[in-house]
Coordinates of C-alpha atoms in Angstrom, one line a residue:
Chain A
M1 CA -42.6 -11.0 62.1
S2 CA -40.4 -14.1 62.5
V3 CA -36.9 -14.0 63.9
I4 CA -35.1 -14.9 60.6
P5 CA -36.4 -12.1 58.5
Q6 CA -35.6 -9.6 61.3
A7 CA -32.1 -11.0 61.4
L8 CA -31.9 -10.7 57.7
R9 CA -32.8 -7.1 57.8
E10 CA -30.4 -6.2 60.6
R11 CA -27.4 -7.9 59.0
P12 CA -24.9 -5.5 57.5
R13 CA -25.6 -5.1 53.8
A14 CA -22.1 -6.2 52.8
D15 CA -22.6 -9.5 54.7
I16 CA -25.7 -10.5 52.9
E17 CA -24.2 -9.4 49.5
R18 CA -21.2 -11.6 50.2
V19 CA -23.3 -14.6 51.2
A20 CA -25.6 -14.2 48.2
T21 CA -22.7 -13.9 45.8
V22 CA -20.8 -16.9 47.2
F23 CA -24.0 -19.0 47.3
V24 CA -25.0 -18.3 43.7
L25 CA -21.5 -18.7 42.3
G26 CA -20.9 -21.8 44.4
W27 CA -24.1 -23.2 43.1
A28 CA -23.1 -22.4 39.6
V29 CA -19.7 -24.1 39.8
A30 CA -21.1 -27.2 41.5
F31 CA -23.8 -27.5 39.0
M32 CA -21.4 -27.1 36.1
L33 CA -19.0 -29.6 37.5
W34 CA -21.8 -32.1 38.0
Q35 CA -23.2 -31.7 34.5
G36 CA -20.0 -31.5 32.5
T37 CA -18.7 -29.2 29.8
G38 CA -21.4 -29.4 27.2
F39 CA -24.1 -28.4 29.6
T40 CA -22.0 -25.7 31.1
V41 CA -21.5 -24.1 27.7
T42 CA -25.2 -24.1 27.0
L43 CA -26.0 -22.8 30.5
M44 CA -23.5 -20.0 30.2
T45 CA -24.8 -19.0 26.8
V46 CA -28.3 -18.8 28.1
F47 CA -26.9 -16.8 31.1
A48 CA -25.1 -14.3 28.8
I49 CA -28.3 -13.5 26.8
W50 CA -30.5 -13.2 29.9
A51 CA -27.8 -11.2 31.7
I52 CA -27.7 -8.6 28.8
L53 CA -31.4 -8.3 29.1
A54 CA -31.3 -8.0 32.9
V55 CA -28.5 -5.5 33.0
S56 CA -30.1 -3.3 30.3
L57 CA -33.6 -3.5 31.9
N58 CA -32.1 -2.5 35.3
L59 CA -31.0 0.8 33.7
V60 CA -34.7 1.6 33.2
V61 CA -36.3 -0.1 36.2
G62 CA -33.6 0.1 38.9
F63 CA -31.7 3.3 38.0
T64 CA -34.5 5.4 36.6
G65 CA -37.5 4.0 38.4
L66 CA -39.6 3.1 35.3
L67 CA -41.1 -0.3 35.9
S68 CA -41.2 -1.5 32.3
V69 CA -42.7 -4.9 31.5
G70 CA -42.3 -4.3 27.8
H71 CA -38.6 -5.1 27.5
I72 CA -39.3 -8.4 25.9
G73 CA -40.8 -6.5 22.9
F74 CA -37.4 -5.0 22.1
F75 CA -35.8 -8.4 22.6
G76 CA -38.2 -9.7 20.0
I77 CA -37.6 -6.8 17.5
G78 CA -33.9 -7.5 17.6
A79 CA -34.4 -11.2 17.2
Y80 CA -36.9 -10.8 14.3
T81 CA -34.8 -8.2 12.5
M82 CA -31.8 -10.6 12.6
A83 CA -34.0 -13.5 11.6
I84 CA -35.6 -11.7 8.7
L85 CA -32.4 -10.1 7.3
A86 CA -30.1 -13.0 7.9
S87 CA -32.0 -16.3 7.6
D88 CA -31.0 -18.6 4.7
A89 CA -33.2 -17.7 1.6
S90 CA -32.7 -21.1 0.1
Y91 CA -34.2 -22.8 3.1
D92 CA -37.2 -24.9 2.1
Q93 CA -39.9 -22.7 3.7
L94 CA -43.5 -23.7 3.4
R95 CA -44.5 -22.2 0.1
T96 CA -47.6 -20.4 1.5
E97 CA -45.6 -18.8 4.3
A98 CA -42.4 -17.9 2.4
I99 CA -41.0 -14.5 3.3
P100 CA -38.5 -12.5 1.3
T101 CA -35.1 -12.5 3.0
P102 CA -31.9 -11.0 1.7
G103 CA -29.8 -13.6 3.5
W104 CA -27.4 -11.1 5.0
P105 CA -24.5 -12.2 7.1
F106 CA -24.8 -11.8 10.9
F107 CA -22.6 -8.8 11.2
A108 CA -24.5 -6.9 8.4
A109 CA -27.9 -7.6 10.1
L110 CA -26.7 -6.9 13.6
P111 CA -26.4 -3.0 13.4
I112 CA -29.8 -2.9 11.6
A113 CA -31.4 -5.0 14.4
V114 CA -30.0 -2.7 17.0
A115 CA -30.9 0.5 15.0
L116 CA -34.4 -0.7 14.3
T117 CA -34.9 -1.5 18.0
A118 CA -33.7 2.0 18.8
L119 CA -36.1 3.6 16.3
V120 CA -39.1 1.7 17.7
A121 CA -37.9 2.6 21.2
I122 CA -37.8 6.3 20.3
G123 CA -41.3 6.2 19.0
V124 CA -42.6 4.3 21.9
G125 CA -40.6 6.3 24.4
I126 CA -41.9 9.6 23.2
V127 CA -45.4 8.4 23.9
F128 CA -44.5 6.7 27.2
N129 CA -42.7 9.7 28.5
R130 CA -45.9 11.3 29.7
F131 CA -46.7 8.3 31.9
R132 CA -45.4 7.4 35.3
D133 CA -45.8 4.8 38.0
D134 CA -48.8 2.5 37.7
I135 CA -49.8 3.9 34.3
F136 CA -46.3 3.4 33.0
V137 CA -46.5 -0.3 34.0
L138 CA -49.8 -0.7 32.2
V139 CA -48.7 1.0 28.9
S140 CA -45.5 -1.0 28.9
F141 CA -47.6 -4.1 29.4
G142 CA -49.6 -3.0 26.3
F143 CA -46.4 -2.6 24.3
A144 CA -45.4 -6.2 25.1
I145 CA -48.8 -7.4 24.0
I146 CA -48.7 -5.3 20.8
A147 CA -45.2 -6.5 19.9
F148 CA -46.2 -10.1 20.4
S149 CA -49.3 -9.6 18.2
F150 CA -47.1 -8.2 15.5
F151 CA -44.7 -11.2 15.7
L152 CA -47.6 -13.6 15.5
N153 CA -49.9 -11.9 13.0
L154 CA -47.6 -10.1 10.6
R155 CA -47.1 -13.3 8.7
E156 CA -45.9 -11.8 5.5
I157 CA -42.8 -10.7 7.4
T158 CA -42.5 -12.9 10.4
R159 CA -44.0 -16.2 9.2
G160 CA -46.3 -15.9 12.2
A161 CA -46.6 -19.1 14.3
F162 CA -44.4 -21.0 11.8
G163 CA -41.4 -19.0 13.0
I164 CA -38.2 -18.4 11.0
H165 CA -35.5 -21.1 10.6
E166 CA -31.9 -21.1 9.5
I167 CA -30.7 -18.0 11.2
P168 CA -26.9 -17.9 10.7
R169 CA -24.2 -17.8 13.3
P170 CA -21.8 -14.9 13.3
A171 CA -18.8 -15.2 10.9
F172 CA -15.6 -13.4 10.7
G173 CA -14.6 -13.7 7.1
G174 CA -14.5 -17.5 6.5
W175 CA -14.5 -18.3 10.3
V176 CA -18.1 -19.2 11.3
L177 CA -18.8 -19.4 15.0
D178 CA -20.8 -22.5 14.6
G179 CA -19.2 -24.2 17.6
E180 CA -21.0 -23.8 20.9
V181 CA -17.8 -22.7 22.7
E182 CA -17.0 -20.1 20.0
F183 CA -20.5 -18.7 20.3
L184 CA -20.3 -18.7 24.1
V185 CA -17.1 -16.6 23.9
F186 CA -18.8 -14.2 21.5
A187 CA -21.9 -13.9 23.7
L188 CA -19.7 -13.3 26.8
V189 CA -17.8 -10.6 24.9
C190 CA -21.1 -8.9 24.0
L191 CA -22.1 -9.2 27.6
G192 CA -18.8 -7.7 28.7
L193 CA -19.3 -4.7 26.4
V194 CA -22.9 -4.2 27.6
V195 CA -21.7 -4.3 31.2
L196 CA -18.9 -1.9 30.5
L197 CA -21.3 0.5 28.7
C198 CA -23.8 0.3 31.6
W199 CA -21.1 0.9 34.1
L200 CA -19.9 4.0 32.2
I201 CA -23.5 5.2 32.1
V202 CA -24.4 4.7 35.7
T203 CA -21.1 6.2 37.0
S204 CA -21.4 9.3 34.9
S205 CA -23.3 12.5 35.7
F206 CA -26.0 11.1 33.5
G207 CA -26.4 8.1 35.8
R208 CA -26.6 10.3 38.9
V209 CA -29.4 12.3 37.2
L210 CA -31.2 9.0 36.5
T211 CA -31.2 8.1 40.2
A212 CA -32.6 11.6 41.0
I213 CA -35.3 11.0 38.4
R214 CA -36.2 7.7 40.1
E215 CA -36.5 9.5 43.4
D216 CA -38.4 12.6 42.4
E217 CA -38.6 13.7 38.8
E218 CA -40.5 16.9 39.5
A219 CA -37.9 18.0 42.0
I220 CA -34.9 17.3 39.7
A221 CA -36.6 19.2 36.9
V222 CA -36.6 22.4 39.0
F223 CA -32.8 22.2 38.9
G224 CA -32.7 22.5 35.1
Y225 CA -32.8 19.0 34.0
Q226 CA -35.1 18.1 31.1
V227 CA -36.4 14.9 32.6
T228 CA -38.1 13.7 29.5
H229 CA -34.9 13.8 27.5
F230 CA -33.0 11.8 30.1
K231 CA -35.8 9.2 30.4
L232 CA -36.0 8.8 26.6
A233 CA -32.2 8.5 26.3
V234 CA -31.9 5.7 28.8
W235 CA -35.0 4.0 27.5
V236 CA -33.5 3.9 24.0
L237 CA -30.1 2.8 25.2
S238 CA -31.6 0.0 27.2
A239 CA -33.8 -1.1 24.2
M240 CA -30.8 -1.2 22.0
M241 CA -29.1 -3.6 24.3
A242 CA -32.2 -5.7 24.4
G243 CA -32.2 -5.7 20.6
L244 CA -28.6 -6.9 20.7
A245 CA -29.6 -9.7 23.0
G246 CA -32.5 -10.6 20.7
A247 CA -30.1 -10.8 17.7
L248 CA -27.7 -13.0 19.6
F249 CA -30.6 -15.2 20.8
A250 CA -31.9 -15.7 17.2
S251 CA -28.5 -16.5 15.9
W252 CA -27.8 -19.0 18.7
T253 CA -31.0 -20.9 18.5
S254 CA -31.2 -20.6 14.7
F255 CA -35.0 -20.6 15.0
I256 CA -37.4 -18.2 16.5
D257 CA -41.2 -18.0 16.8
P258 CA -43.5 -15.7 18.8
N259 CA -43.5 -18.0 21.8
S260 CA -40.1 -16.8 22.8
F261 CA -41.4 -13.3 23.2
I262 CA -44.5 -13.7 25.3
L263 CA -45.4 -11.5 28.2
L264 CA -44.4 -14.1 30.7
E265 CA -40.8 -13.8 29.6
S266 CA -41.0 -10.1 30.5
M267 CA -42.2 -11.0 33.9
L268 CA -39.4 -13.4 34.4
L269 CA -37.0 -10.7 33.4
I270 CA -38.5 -8.3 35.9
A271 CA -38.1 -11.1 38.5
I272 CA -34.4 -11.5 37.6
V273 CA -33.8 -7.8 38.1
I274 CA -35.6 -7.6 41.4
L275 CA -34.0 -10.9 42.5
G276 CA -30.5 -9.6 41.9
G277 CA -31.3 -6.1 43.1
L278 CA -32.3 -2.8 41.7
A279 CA -29.8 -0.3 40.5
T280 CA -26.8 -2.7 40.6
I281 CA -25.1 -4.2 37.6
W282 CA -23.6 -7.0 39.7
G283 CA -27.0 -7.8 41.0
S284 CA -28.4 -8.3 37.5
L285 CA -25.6 -10.6 36.6
L286 CA -26.2 -12.6 39.9
G287 CA -29.9 -12.6 39.3
A288 CA -29.5 -13.9 35.8
M289 CA -27.2 -16.6 37.0
A290 CA -29.6 -17.6 39.8
F291 CA -32.5 -17.7 37.3
V292 CA -30.7 -19.8 34.8
L293 CA -29.6 -22.2 37.4
L294 CA -33.1 -22.5 38.8
E295 CA -34.5 -22.9 35.3
E296 CA -32.1 -25.5 34.1
G297 CA -31.6 -27.1 37.5
M298 CA -35.2 -28.0 37.9
R299 CA -34.9 -30.4 35.0
F300 CA -32.9 -32.7 37.2
L301 CA -35.2 -32.9 40.2
P302 CA -36.0 -36.7 40.3
F303 CA -39.5 -36.3 41.8
L304 CA -40.6 -33.8 39.2
P305 CA -42.2 -35.2 36.0
A306 CA -40.8 -33.6 32.9
E307 CA -44.1 -32.2 31.8
F308 CA -44.4 -30.2 35.0
V309 CA -41.0 -28.6 34.9
G310 CA -42.0 -25.5 33.1
Q311 CA -44.9 -24.7 35.4
A312 CA -42.9 -25.6 38.5
R313 CA -40.2 -23.1 37.5
Q314 CA -42.8 -20.4 37.3
V315 CA -44.2 -21.3 40.7
V316 CA -40.8 -21.3 42.3
L317 CA -39.9 -17.9 40.7
G318 CA -43.3 -16.5 41.8
V319 CA -42.8 -17.7 45.4
L320 CA -39.2 -16.3 45.3
L321 CA -40.5 -12.9 44.2
V322 CA -43.2 -12.8 47.0
L323 CA -40.6 -13.8 49.6
L324 CA -38.2 -11.1 48.4
M325 CA -40.9 -8.4 48.4
L326 CA -41.7 -9.5 52.0
F327 CA -38.3 -9.9 53.5
R328 CA -35.7 -8.3 51.2
P329 CA -37.3 -5.9 48.8
Q330 CA -34.0 -4.6 47.6
G331 CA -33.0 -8.0 46.2
L332 CA -29.9 -10.1 46.8
V333 CA -27.3 -7.3 46.4
G334 CA -29.5 -4.2 45.8
R335 CA -29.7 -1.0 47.7
Y336 CA -33.0 0.4 46.5
R337 CA -36.6 -0.5 46.8
L338 CA -39.3 -0.2 44.2
Chain B
M1 CA -45.5 49.9 47.3
T2 CA -42.3 48.5 45.7
D3 CA -41.4 50.0 42.4
S4 CA -41.8 47.3 39.8
A5 CA -38.9 48.7 37.7
G6 CA -36.5 47.7 40.5
A7 CA -38.0 44.3 40.9
V8 CA -36.3 41.0 40.1
I9 CA -39.8 39.3 40.0
H10 CA -42.9 41.1 39.1
T11 CA -46.3 39.4 38.6
V12 CA -49.3 40.8 36.7
E13 CA -52.7 39.4 37.5
L14 CA -51.2 36.0 38.2
S15 CA -53.8 33.3 38.6
K16 CA -54.1 29.7 39.5
H17 CA -57.2 27.8 40.4
F18 CA -58.0 24.3 41.4
D19 CA -61.6 23.6 40.2
A20 CA -63.6 26.3 41.9
V21 CA -60.9 27.3 44.4
R22 CA -58.9 30.4 43.3
A23 CA -55.6 29.6 45.0
V24 CA -53.9 32.6 43.5
D25 CA -56.3 35.2 42.3
E26 CA -55.1 37.9 39.9
L27 CA -52.0 38.6 42.0
T28 CA -49.9 41.6 41.1
V29 CA -46.8 41.9 43.2
S30 CA -43.2 43.1 42.9
I31 CA -40.3 41.5 44.7
P32 CA -37.3 43.8 45.0
K33 CA -33.9 42.5 43.7
T34 CA -32.1 43.5 46.8
G35 CA -32.8 42.1 50.2
I36 CA -35.0 39.5 51.8
T37 CA -38.7 39.2 51.1
S38 CA -41.0 37.2 53.2
I39 CA -44.4 36.0 52.1
V40 CA -46.9 35.5 54.9
G41 CA -50.6 34.8 55.2
P42 CA -52.9 32.3 56.8
N43 CA -53.0 28.7 55.8
G44 CA -54.6 28.4 52.3
S45 CA -53.8 31.9 51.4
G46 CA -51.8 30.8 48.3
K47 CA -48.2 31.3 49.4
S48 CA -46.9 27.9 48.3
T49 CA -49.0 28.0 45.2
F50 CA -47.4 31.4 44.4
V51 CA -43.9 29.9 44.8
N52 CA -44.9 26.9 42.7
L53 CA -46.0 29.2 39.9
L54 CA -42.8 31.2 40.0
S55 CA -40.6 28.1 39.8
G56 CA -42.7 26.4 37.2
T57 CA -43.7 23.5 39.5
L58 CA -47.3 24.4 38.7
P59 CA -48.6 25.7 35.4
I60 CA -50.0 29.2 35.3
D61 CA -53.7 29.6 34.5
G62 CA -53.6 33.3 33.8
G63 CA -51.5 36.4 34.1
L64 CA -47.8 37.0 33.6
V65 CA -44.6 36.5 35.5
I66 CA -41.7 38.9 34.7
I67 CA -38.4 37.6 35.9
D68 CA -35.4 40.0 35.6
G69 CA -37.2 41.8 32.8
V70 CA -38.3 38.7 30.9
G71 CA -42.1 38.3 30.6
L72 CA -43.4 34.7 30.8
R73 CA -46.9 33.4 30.4
V74 CA -45.5 29.9 30.8
V75 CA -42.8 29.0 33.3
K76 CA -41.3 25.6 32.7
A77 CA -39.7 24.0 35.8
H78 CA -36.5 23.0 33.9
E79 CA -36.1 26.5 32.6
S80 CA -36.3 28.2 36.0
P81 CA -32.5 28.0 36.6
Q82 CA -32.1 29.9 33.3
H83 CA -34.1 32.7 34.8
G84 CA -31.8 32.6 37.9
V85 CA -34.5 31.0 40.1
T86 CA -34.2 28.0 42.4
R87 CA -36.2 26.8 45.3
T88 CA -36.8 24.5 48.3
F89 CA -40.1 22.8 49.0
Q90 CA -42.6 23.1 51.8
E91 CA -42.5 19.3 52.3
V92 CA -38.8 18.5 51.9
R93 CA -38.2 16.8 48.6
L94 CA -34.8 15.3 48.6
F95 CA -33.6 12.3 46.6
D96 CA -34.1 9.9 49.5
Q97 CA -32.3 6.8 48.3
I98 CA -29.1 8.5 47.4
S99 CA -26.5 10.0 49.8
A100 CA -26.4 13.5 51.1
W101 CA -23.3 14.0 49.0
D102 CA -25.0 12.9 45.8
N103 CA -28.0 15.1 46.6
I104 CA -25.6 18.1 46.2
M105 CA -23.5 16.6 43.4
V106 CA -26.5 15.9 41.2
V107 CA -27.4 19.5 40.8
L108 CA -23.8 20.6 40.1
T109 CA -23.4 18.4 37.0
E110 CA -24.0 18.8 33.3
R111 CA -27.5 19.4 32.1
R112 CA -27.0 18.4 28.4
L113 CA -27.4 14.7 27.6
L114 CA -24.3 13.8 25.7
P115 CA -21.9 15.8 27.8
S116 CA -23.5 14.4 31.0
L117 CA -22.8 10.9 29.7
L118 CA -19.1 11.8 29.3
E119 CA -18.8 13.7 32.5
R120 CA -17.2 12.0 35.4
R121 CA -16.4 13.4 38.9
R122 CA -14.9 16.8 38.5
P123 CA -12.7 18.2 41.3
A124 CA -14.4 21.6 41.1
H125 CA -17.8 19.9 41.8
R126 CA -16.4 17.9 44.6
E127 CA -14.8 21.0 46.2
K128 CA -18.1 22.9 45.9
A129 CA -20.2 20.1 47.3
E130 CA -17.7 19.8 50.3
R131 CA -17.9 23.5 51.0
I132 CA -21.7 23.5 50.9
L133 CA -22.1 20.4 53.0
K134 CA -19.8 22.0 55.6
E135 CA -21.7 25.3 55.5
V136 CA -25.0 23.6 56.2
G137 CA -23.5 21.4 58.8
M138 CA -24.0 18.1 56.9
W139 CA -20.4 17.2 56.1
E140 CA -20.4 14.4 58.8
K141 CA -23.6 13.0 57.3
R142 CA -22.5 13.1 53.7
E143 CA -22.5 9.3 53.3
A144 CA -26.0 8.9 54.8
M145 CA -29.0 8.3 52.6
A146 CA -31.0 11.5 52.5
G147 CA -34.1 9.5 53.6
E148 CA -32.4 8.4 56.8
L149 CA -31.7 11.9 58.0
S150 CA -33.7 13.7 60.7
Y151 CA -36.3 16.3 59.6
G152 CA -34.0 19.2 60.4
Q153 CA -31.0 17.7 58.7
R154 CA -33.2 17.1 55.6
K155 CA -34.2 20.8 55.7
L156 CA -30.6 21.9 55.9
L157 CA -29.6 19.5 53.1
E158 CA -32.3 20.8 50.9
I159 CA -31.2 24.4 51.5
G160 CA -27.7 23.3 50.6
R161 CA -28.9 21.7 47.4
A162 CA -30.5 25.0 46.4
M163 CA -27.3 26.9 47.4
A164 CA -25.4 24.7 45.0
M165 CA -27.3 26.2 42.1
D166 CA -25.6 29.6 42.5
A167 CA -28.9 31.3 41.5
Q168 CA -29.8 34.9 41.7
T169 CA -33.2 34.3 43.4
Y170 CA -33.9 31.7 46.0
L171 CA -37.4 30.7 46.9
F172 CA -37.5 29.0 50.3
D173 CA -40.8 27.5 51.2
E174 CA -40.9 27.5 55.0
P175 CA -37.2 27.0 55.6
F176 CA -37.5 27.6 59.3
A177 CA -40.4 25.2 60.1
G178 CA -39.6 22.4 62.5
L179 CA -36.0 23.3 63.1
F180 CA -34.2 23.1 66.5
P181 CA -32.9 26.5 67.6
Q182 CA -29.3 25.7 66.6
M183 CA -30.4 24.7 63.1
L184 CA -32.7 27.6 62.9
E185 CA -29.8 30.0 63.7
R186 CA -27.7 28.3 61.0
V187 CA -30.4 28.8 58.4
K188 CA -30.8 32.5 59.5
E189 CA -27.0 33.0 59.1
I190 CA -27.1 31.4 55.6
V191 CA -30.0 33.6 54.5
V192 CA -28.4 36.8 55.8
R193 CA -25.1 35.9 54.3
M194 CA -26.7 35.2 50.9
R195 CA -28.6 38.5 51.1
D196 CA -25.3 40.3 51.8
E197 CA -23.8 38.7 48.8
G198 CA -26.4 40.3 46.6
H199 CA -28.8 37.4 46.1
T200 CA -32.6 37.8 46.3
L201 CA -34.1 35.7 49.1
I202 CA -37.8 35.0 49.2
F203 CA -39.1 32.8 52.0
I204 CA -42.5 31.8 53.3
S205 CA -42.8 31.6 57.0
H206 CA -45.4 31.4 59.8
N207 CA -42.8 32.2 62.4
M208 CA -43.7 35.9 63.2
D209 CA -40.5 36.3 65.3
I210 CA -38.5 35.6 62.2
V211 CA -40.8 37.6 60.0
R212 CA -40.2 40.6 62.3
E213 CA -36.4 40.1 62.4
L214 CA -35.2 38.9 59.1
P215 CA -36.9 40.3 55.9
D216 CA -36.6 43.7 54.5
H217 CA -39.9 43.4 52.6
L218 CA -43.2 41.7 53.3
I219 CA -45.9 40.4 51.1
V220 CA -49.2 39.5 52.8
L221 CA -51.6 37.2 51.0
D222 CA -55.1 36.3 52.0
S223 CA -57.4 33.9 50.0
G224 CA -55.1 34.1 47.0
K225 CA -55.1 37.9 46.8
L226 CA -52.6 40.5 47.8
L227 CA -53.6 42.0 51.1
T228 CA -50.6 44.4 51.2
Q229 CA -46.9 44.6 50.6
G230 CA -44.0 46.8 51.6
E231 CA -41.4 47.5 54.3
V232 CA -41.8 45.0 57.2
H233 CA -42.4 47.4 60.0
D234 CA -44.8 49.5 57.9
V235 CA -46.8 46.4 56.8
L236 CA -47.0 44.9 60.2
S237 CA -48.4 48.0 61.6
R238 CA -51.2 48.3 59.0
E239 CA -54.6 47.8 60.4
E240 CA -55.8 45.3 57.8
V241 CA -52.9 43.1 58.4
I242 CA -53.4 43.1 62.2
E243 CA -57.0 42.3 61.7
A244 CA -56.8 39.7 59.0
Y245 CA -53.6 37.9 60.0
L246 CA -52.0 38.8 63.2
G247 CA -55.2 39.1 65.2
E248 CA -53.6 41.3 67.8

């Protein structure tokens, strides 16, 4: 083992956390100053959506120990519910692929998007509750594939590969949040609420039981806890937050198609959670910021042709993950290991 | 033979098999409500499997468990506290990546979903956790991750976690194994103190010095079957026990 990783391991935890935090935040500020306001607003909006996903997934992966790669499915259900219920019915859709849409306002569709995600999560969670460890990873993988197949092939509802256009922005009465800054503020408020909810969950007795389940679910059951109920509850709560992120994403981009919900996105999400650290809300925020900076920042590398940026991002993230697993499996500011 | 009417736990032809191996074979025993009962027997005699069946950690294949007068053909692990039963494990099973403090706190808190979401740190729980950690000698180590503790400290913490349950019946699977003399004395004191407070203590042990000294009742298993049970001195003097187990 080389000297540097050993030194990394032996450094006090608080030291590494501080360095990681300063590094990521410094990187973010420098990047935003360099790129200017418009880019900053876009970057922060992407961050807010990914951060909601990462924080909510960390409840399941980090706190409860269920390595789910199916979170993107719930993100997609939230996004598609918003798109189907709220997209503009008068939009000139291709006649053969037209879908019935009630054209609801954002805030009427939002609770339905979150509730429908919860309903699907309950159904899926009841089935998944009997699985653990490697098998759980596999079945959650299956869920992500099935969800993607629905988005792609249920053309009468989702318009398949054509996607859905004209998804509206949130509106308070006559005030439509169609400006990028207004939407960013709204997204950050949503992120703030999600973080607050997650903090309340993990600092409650419920949260402590989740960590015990992660460590040894048979042992905690002996002390009177119905483990399946706790696992199902956190699974559904986490899915609802992903559904919220999906609804926000659909509204922000105003167009979605199945390519936004492929399995690779789930893998990136897992990478963010591990990068930031398991069982830490702050870690997920930091991980999401580092990911967004990496993703957007690579556009500006002068030696990298534009057509290779996407692949290069995946390679860099993959290498980062391998390095983390080798030298700092608890992530940047995490305490626990998979 | 113990009178089953005065027993806190009574089993009737309790069975558990793993493929062709009959780990517990139609076992009918009675464990008195008062005093300390020790379960002994050679390796593979079914002692831990028996405890696992009583606590619901393993499903029962046949027979019946009667706990405090309630007959059960299925014992669910999460329901065992409702029957007044708690346990420790042969291989210590703590929640390794949380602190010693949280290992105690976690079993003190609310079992129902919604109330547990609303429950924060309660002073009564904190006081109880502090008392227990001090009693098992782990107060100084309360901030340490359970997985970083020594084997003996982990044993003590696991006993503390069981104590936090305030159960009627404690199933301790080899609580004295691998302990330094000082720790062993501490566990003995705890066991005797709990017995004096009216709890039912059932422990598995291979340590014959402790088996002669501590329990009031003895159950001897061999190949998943009951060899004999009764008062300690009476059982230990029986010829079949000496031949089959003590070998002296």
